[in-house]
XYZ file of C-alpha atoms in Angstrom:
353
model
C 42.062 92.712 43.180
C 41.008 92.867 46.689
C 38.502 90.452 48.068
C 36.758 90.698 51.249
C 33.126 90.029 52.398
C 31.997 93.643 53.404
C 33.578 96.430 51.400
C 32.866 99.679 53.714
C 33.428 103.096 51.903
C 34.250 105.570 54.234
C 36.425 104.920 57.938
C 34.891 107.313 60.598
C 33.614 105.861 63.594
C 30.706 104.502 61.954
C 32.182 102.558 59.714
C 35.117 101.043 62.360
C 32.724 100.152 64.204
C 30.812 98.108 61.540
C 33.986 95.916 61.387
C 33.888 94.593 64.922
C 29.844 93.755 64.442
C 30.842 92.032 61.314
C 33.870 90.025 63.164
C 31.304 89.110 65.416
C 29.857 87.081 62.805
C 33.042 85.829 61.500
C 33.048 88.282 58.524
C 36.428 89.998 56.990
C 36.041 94.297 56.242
C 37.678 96.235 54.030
C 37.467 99.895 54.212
C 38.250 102.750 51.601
C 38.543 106.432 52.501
C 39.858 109.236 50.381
C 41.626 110.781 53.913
C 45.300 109.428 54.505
C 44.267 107.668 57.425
C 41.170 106.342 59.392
C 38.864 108.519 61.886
C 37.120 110.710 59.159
C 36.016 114.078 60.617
C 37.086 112.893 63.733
C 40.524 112.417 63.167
C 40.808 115.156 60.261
C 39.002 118.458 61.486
C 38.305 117.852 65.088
C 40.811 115.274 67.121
C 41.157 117.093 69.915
C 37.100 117.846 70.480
C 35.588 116.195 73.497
C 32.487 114.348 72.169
C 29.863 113.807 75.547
C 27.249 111.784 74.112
C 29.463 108.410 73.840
C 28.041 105.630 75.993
C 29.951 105.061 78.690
C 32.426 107.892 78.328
C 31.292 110.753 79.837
C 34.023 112.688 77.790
C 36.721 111.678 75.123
C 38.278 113.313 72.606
C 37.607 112.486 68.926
C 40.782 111.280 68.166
C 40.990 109.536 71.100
C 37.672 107.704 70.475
C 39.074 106.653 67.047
C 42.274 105.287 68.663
C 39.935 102.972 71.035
C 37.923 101.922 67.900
C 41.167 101.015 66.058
C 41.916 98.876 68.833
C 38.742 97.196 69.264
C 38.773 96.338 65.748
C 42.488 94.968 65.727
C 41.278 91.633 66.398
C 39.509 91.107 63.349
C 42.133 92.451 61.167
C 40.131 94.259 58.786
C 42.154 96.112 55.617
C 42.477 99.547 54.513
C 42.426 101.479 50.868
C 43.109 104.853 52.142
C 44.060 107.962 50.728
C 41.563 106.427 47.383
C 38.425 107.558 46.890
C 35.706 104.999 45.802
C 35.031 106.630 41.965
C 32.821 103.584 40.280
C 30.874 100.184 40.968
C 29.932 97.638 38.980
C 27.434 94.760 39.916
C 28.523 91.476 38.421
C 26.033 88.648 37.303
C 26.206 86.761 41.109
C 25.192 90.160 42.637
C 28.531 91.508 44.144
C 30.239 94.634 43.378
C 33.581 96.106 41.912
C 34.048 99.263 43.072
C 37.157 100.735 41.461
C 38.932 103.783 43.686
C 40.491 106.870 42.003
C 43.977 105.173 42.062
C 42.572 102.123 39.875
C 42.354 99.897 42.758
C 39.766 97.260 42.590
C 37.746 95.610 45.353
C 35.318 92.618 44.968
C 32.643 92.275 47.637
C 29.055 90.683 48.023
C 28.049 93.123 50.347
C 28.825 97.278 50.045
C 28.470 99.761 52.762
C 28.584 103.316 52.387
C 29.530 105.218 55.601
C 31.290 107.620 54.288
C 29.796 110.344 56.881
C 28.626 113.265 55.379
C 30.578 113.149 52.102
C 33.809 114.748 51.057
C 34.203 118.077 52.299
C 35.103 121.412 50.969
C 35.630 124.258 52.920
C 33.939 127.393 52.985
C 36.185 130.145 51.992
C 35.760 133.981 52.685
C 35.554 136.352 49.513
C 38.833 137.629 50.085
C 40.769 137.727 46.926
C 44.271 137.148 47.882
C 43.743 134.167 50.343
C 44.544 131.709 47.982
C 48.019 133.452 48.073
C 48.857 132.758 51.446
C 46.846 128.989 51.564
C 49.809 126.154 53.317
C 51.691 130.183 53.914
C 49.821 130.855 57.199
C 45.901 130.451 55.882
C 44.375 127.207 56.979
C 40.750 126.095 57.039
C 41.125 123.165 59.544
C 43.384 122.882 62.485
C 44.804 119.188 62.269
C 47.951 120.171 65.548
C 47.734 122.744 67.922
C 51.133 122.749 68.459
C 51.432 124.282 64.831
C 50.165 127.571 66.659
C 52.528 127.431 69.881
C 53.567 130.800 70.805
C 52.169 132.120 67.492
C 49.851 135.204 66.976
C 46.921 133.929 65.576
C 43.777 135.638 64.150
C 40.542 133.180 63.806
C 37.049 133.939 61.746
C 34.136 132.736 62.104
C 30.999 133.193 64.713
C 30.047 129.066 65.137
C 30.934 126.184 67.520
C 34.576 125.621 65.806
C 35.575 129.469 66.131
C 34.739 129.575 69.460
C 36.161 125.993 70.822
C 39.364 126.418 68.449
C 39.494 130.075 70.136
C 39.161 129.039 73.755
C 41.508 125.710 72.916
C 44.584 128.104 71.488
C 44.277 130.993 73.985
C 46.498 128.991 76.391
C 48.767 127.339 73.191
C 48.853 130.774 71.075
C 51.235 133.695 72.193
C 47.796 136.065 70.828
C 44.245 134.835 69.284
C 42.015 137.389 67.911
C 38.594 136.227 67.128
C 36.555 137.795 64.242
C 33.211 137.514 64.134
C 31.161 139.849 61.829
C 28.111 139.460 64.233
C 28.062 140.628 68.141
C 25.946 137.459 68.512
C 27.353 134.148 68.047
C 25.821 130.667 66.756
C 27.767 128.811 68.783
C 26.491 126.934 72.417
C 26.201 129.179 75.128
C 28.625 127.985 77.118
C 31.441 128.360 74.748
C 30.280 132.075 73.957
C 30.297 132.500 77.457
C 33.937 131.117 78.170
C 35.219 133.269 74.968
C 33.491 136.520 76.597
C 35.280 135.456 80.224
C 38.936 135.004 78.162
C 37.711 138.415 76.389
C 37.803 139.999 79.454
C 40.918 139.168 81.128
C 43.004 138.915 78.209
C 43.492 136.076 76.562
C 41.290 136.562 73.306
C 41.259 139.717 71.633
C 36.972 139.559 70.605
C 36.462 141.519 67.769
C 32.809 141.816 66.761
C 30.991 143.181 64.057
C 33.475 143.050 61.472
C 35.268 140.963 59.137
C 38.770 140.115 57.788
C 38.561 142.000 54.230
C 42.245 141.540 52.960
C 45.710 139.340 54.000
C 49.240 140.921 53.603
C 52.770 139.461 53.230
C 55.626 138.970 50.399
C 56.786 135.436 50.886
C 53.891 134.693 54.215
C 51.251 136.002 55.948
C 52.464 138.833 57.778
C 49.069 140.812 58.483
C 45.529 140.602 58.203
C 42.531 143.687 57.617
C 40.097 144.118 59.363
C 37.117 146.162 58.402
C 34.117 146.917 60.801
C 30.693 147.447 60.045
C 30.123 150.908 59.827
C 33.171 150.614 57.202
C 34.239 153.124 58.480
C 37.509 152.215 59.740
C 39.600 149.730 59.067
C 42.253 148.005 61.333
C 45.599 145.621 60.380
C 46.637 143.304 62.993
C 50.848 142.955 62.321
C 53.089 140.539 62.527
C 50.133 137.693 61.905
C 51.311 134.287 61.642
C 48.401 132.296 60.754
C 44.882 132.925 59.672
C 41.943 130.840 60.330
C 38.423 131.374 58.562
C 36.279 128.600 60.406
C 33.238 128.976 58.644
C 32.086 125.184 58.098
C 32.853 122.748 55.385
C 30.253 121.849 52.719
C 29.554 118.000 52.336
C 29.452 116.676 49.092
C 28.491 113.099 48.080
C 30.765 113.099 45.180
C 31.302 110.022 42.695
C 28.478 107.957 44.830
C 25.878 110.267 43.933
C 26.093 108.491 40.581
C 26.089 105.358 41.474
C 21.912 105.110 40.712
C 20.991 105.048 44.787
C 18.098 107.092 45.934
C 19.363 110.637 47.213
C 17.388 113.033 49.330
C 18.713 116.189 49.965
C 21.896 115.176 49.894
C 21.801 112.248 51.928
C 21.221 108.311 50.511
C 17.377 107.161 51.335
C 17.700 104.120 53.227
C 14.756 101.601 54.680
C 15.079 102.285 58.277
C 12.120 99.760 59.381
C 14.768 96.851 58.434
C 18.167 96.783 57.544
C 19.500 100.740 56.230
C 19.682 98.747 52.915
C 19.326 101.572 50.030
C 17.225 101.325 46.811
C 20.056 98.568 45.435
C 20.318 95.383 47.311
C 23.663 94.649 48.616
C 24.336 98.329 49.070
C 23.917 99.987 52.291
C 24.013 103.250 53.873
C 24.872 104.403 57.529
C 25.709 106.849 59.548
C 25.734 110.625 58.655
C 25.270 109.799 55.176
C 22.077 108.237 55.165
C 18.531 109.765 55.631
C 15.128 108.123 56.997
C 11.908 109.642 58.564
C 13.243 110.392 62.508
C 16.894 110.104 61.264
C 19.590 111.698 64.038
C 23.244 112.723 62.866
C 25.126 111.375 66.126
C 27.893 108.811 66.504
C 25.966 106.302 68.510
C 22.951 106.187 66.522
C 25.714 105.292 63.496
C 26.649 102.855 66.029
C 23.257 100.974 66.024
C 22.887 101.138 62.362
C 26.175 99.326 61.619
C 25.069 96.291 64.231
C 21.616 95.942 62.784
C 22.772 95.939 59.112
C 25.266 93.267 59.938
C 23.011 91.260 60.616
C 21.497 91.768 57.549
C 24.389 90.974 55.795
C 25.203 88.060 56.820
C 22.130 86.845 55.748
C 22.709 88.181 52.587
C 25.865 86.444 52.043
C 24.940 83.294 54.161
C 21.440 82.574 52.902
C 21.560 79.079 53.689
C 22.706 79.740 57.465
C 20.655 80.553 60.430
C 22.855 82.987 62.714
C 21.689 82.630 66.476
C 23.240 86.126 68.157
C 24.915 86.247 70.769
C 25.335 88.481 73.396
C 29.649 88.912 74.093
C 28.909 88.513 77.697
C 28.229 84.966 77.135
C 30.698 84.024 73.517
C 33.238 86.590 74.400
C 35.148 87.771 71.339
C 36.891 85.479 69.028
C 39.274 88.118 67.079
C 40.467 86.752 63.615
C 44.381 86.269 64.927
C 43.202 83.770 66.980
C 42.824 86.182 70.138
C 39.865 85.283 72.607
C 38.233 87.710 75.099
C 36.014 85.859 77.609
C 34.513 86.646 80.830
C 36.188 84.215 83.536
C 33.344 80.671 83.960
C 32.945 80.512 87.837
C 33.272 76.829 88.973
C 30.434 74.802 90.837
C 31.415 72.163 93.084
C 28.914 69.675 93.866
C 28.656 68.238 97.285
C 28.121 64.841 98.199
């Protein structure tokens, strides 16, 4: 069995950054994630997004902001369950938790945090009866490398903020993108639509709008896809396709923890914002995307503030006989667990006699 002092369920950013707060009060992490390795969305659906609303990075790409996590949390040497999800949890008679993952594995904790983002995802899928046909045979519904598509003829659906960036991102990797959208306006920001238009116009996307892909072709592979417009009237096959995208979104679901007896609200795990993002069961708490309060904002950073103030909580929770006096790391630097030590330099007053 694995023991550790905060068991976090769920390694997006959120939830790496939870581990260096809790280092900073001397406490060990262990994370679960059903995803093969850490990041979450970040590393799975988007890694080569910029994100802008990091402090102190005016841009950096998802991935790359998980790399710099993983390395700010090296010190403090947390562990890792991954490709497990978190199935059951138990409450023993001194108030910690066994939470048992779908692989039988079994980890022992006082404290439990979910951050497990917005769930586990499914994809959307278009009605189009033979895609599951050509699914891992030139269909995908998230783009993990880029490179997959180098020099390939690609066809994209989809009319939001992932069609268009994934569009703009492969017109100079692809040898052809077509972009299906069966709207002429797009949800998307503006000045992504406004890019794809631009790339429209001198070549580099083929925009194809009001219409949808009705219908995939191929023996072994995808060889073509149909396209039907909205009049349905005519009907168009793009040849020689090598890879289909439909990019429209990926539903969250909570999955096993929505039984676990916490509060849910639309999806989402009530937590009490006012203190500590501790949910209806002490000793379990909720943050980041997966969490909901009155005034709640889905963004990175404000998962950032939620991990540092429920730290604090639980230490507390598992030090009740301590008084912790924070710190800030300009003044204690940071004391990683392998016996590393980031300080700033002490300057040196001489006295004069």
């Amino acid at each position: 069995m694995i023991k550790t002092d905060i068991l976090i369920i769920g390694a997006g950013p959120t939830g790496l950054f939870a581990v260096f707060e809790a280092g900073l009060l001397k406490l060990k992490c262990h994370l679960i994630d059903a995803l093969p390795q850490p990041g979450g969305q970040c590393s799975e659906i988007y890694p080569k997004k910029p994100i802008y609303d990091i402090p102190g990075f005016p841009e950096v790409l998802a991935g790359d902001l998980v790399d710099n996590l993983m390395e700010q949390i090296k010190p403090f040497e947390p562990g890792f369950t991954l490709g497990e999800r978190a199935e059951t949890i138990d409450k023993q008679d001194d108030g910690s938790f066994i939470v048992t993952t779908s692989k039988g594995t079994k980890h022992h904790a006082p404290v439990v945090v979910i951050a497990g983002g917005l769930g586990s995802f499914e994809p959307r899928k278009p009605p189009i009866p033979s895609i599951k046909n050509y699914e891992d045979k030139g269909v995908a519904y998230i783009i993990r490398d880029p490179e997959v598509y180098r020099d390939k003829k690609v066809v994209i659906a989809g009319g939001g903020d992932s069609a268009l960036d994934w569009s703009i991102f492969l017109a100079d990797v692809a040898a052809e993108v077509s972009l299906v959208h069966r709207r002429k306006d797009f949800r998307g920001a503006l000045d992504s639509v406004e890019k794809v238009e631009e790339l429209s116009k001198i070549g580099k996307i083929n925009l194809i709008t009001d219409a949808e892909v009705v219908d995939l072709k191929g023996e072994d592979e995808l060889e073509s896809v149909v396209i039907r417009h909205k009049d349905k009237a005519r009907e168009e096959e793009i040849k020689d396709t090598h890879h289909f995208i439909p990019l429209f979104g990926l539903s969250p679901k909570l999955g096993p923890i929505g039984d676990w007896g916490l509060e849910i609200e639309k999806n989402a795990i009530k937590v009490d914002n006012s203190y500590d993002y501790q949910t209806n069961i002490p000793g379990i708490y909720a943050i980041g995307d997966v969490n909901t309060y009155k005034g709640k904002l889905k963004l990175i950073l404000c998962g950032f503030h939620e991990a540092a103030i429920m730290c604090q909580s639980a230490y507390q929770r598992i030090n009740p006989d301590k008084k912790y006096v924070m710190k800030y790391t300009t003044v204690s630097g940071v004391s990683g667990f392998d016996g590393s030590k980031k300080e700033a330099k002490r300057e040196v007053v001489k006295s004069i006699n």
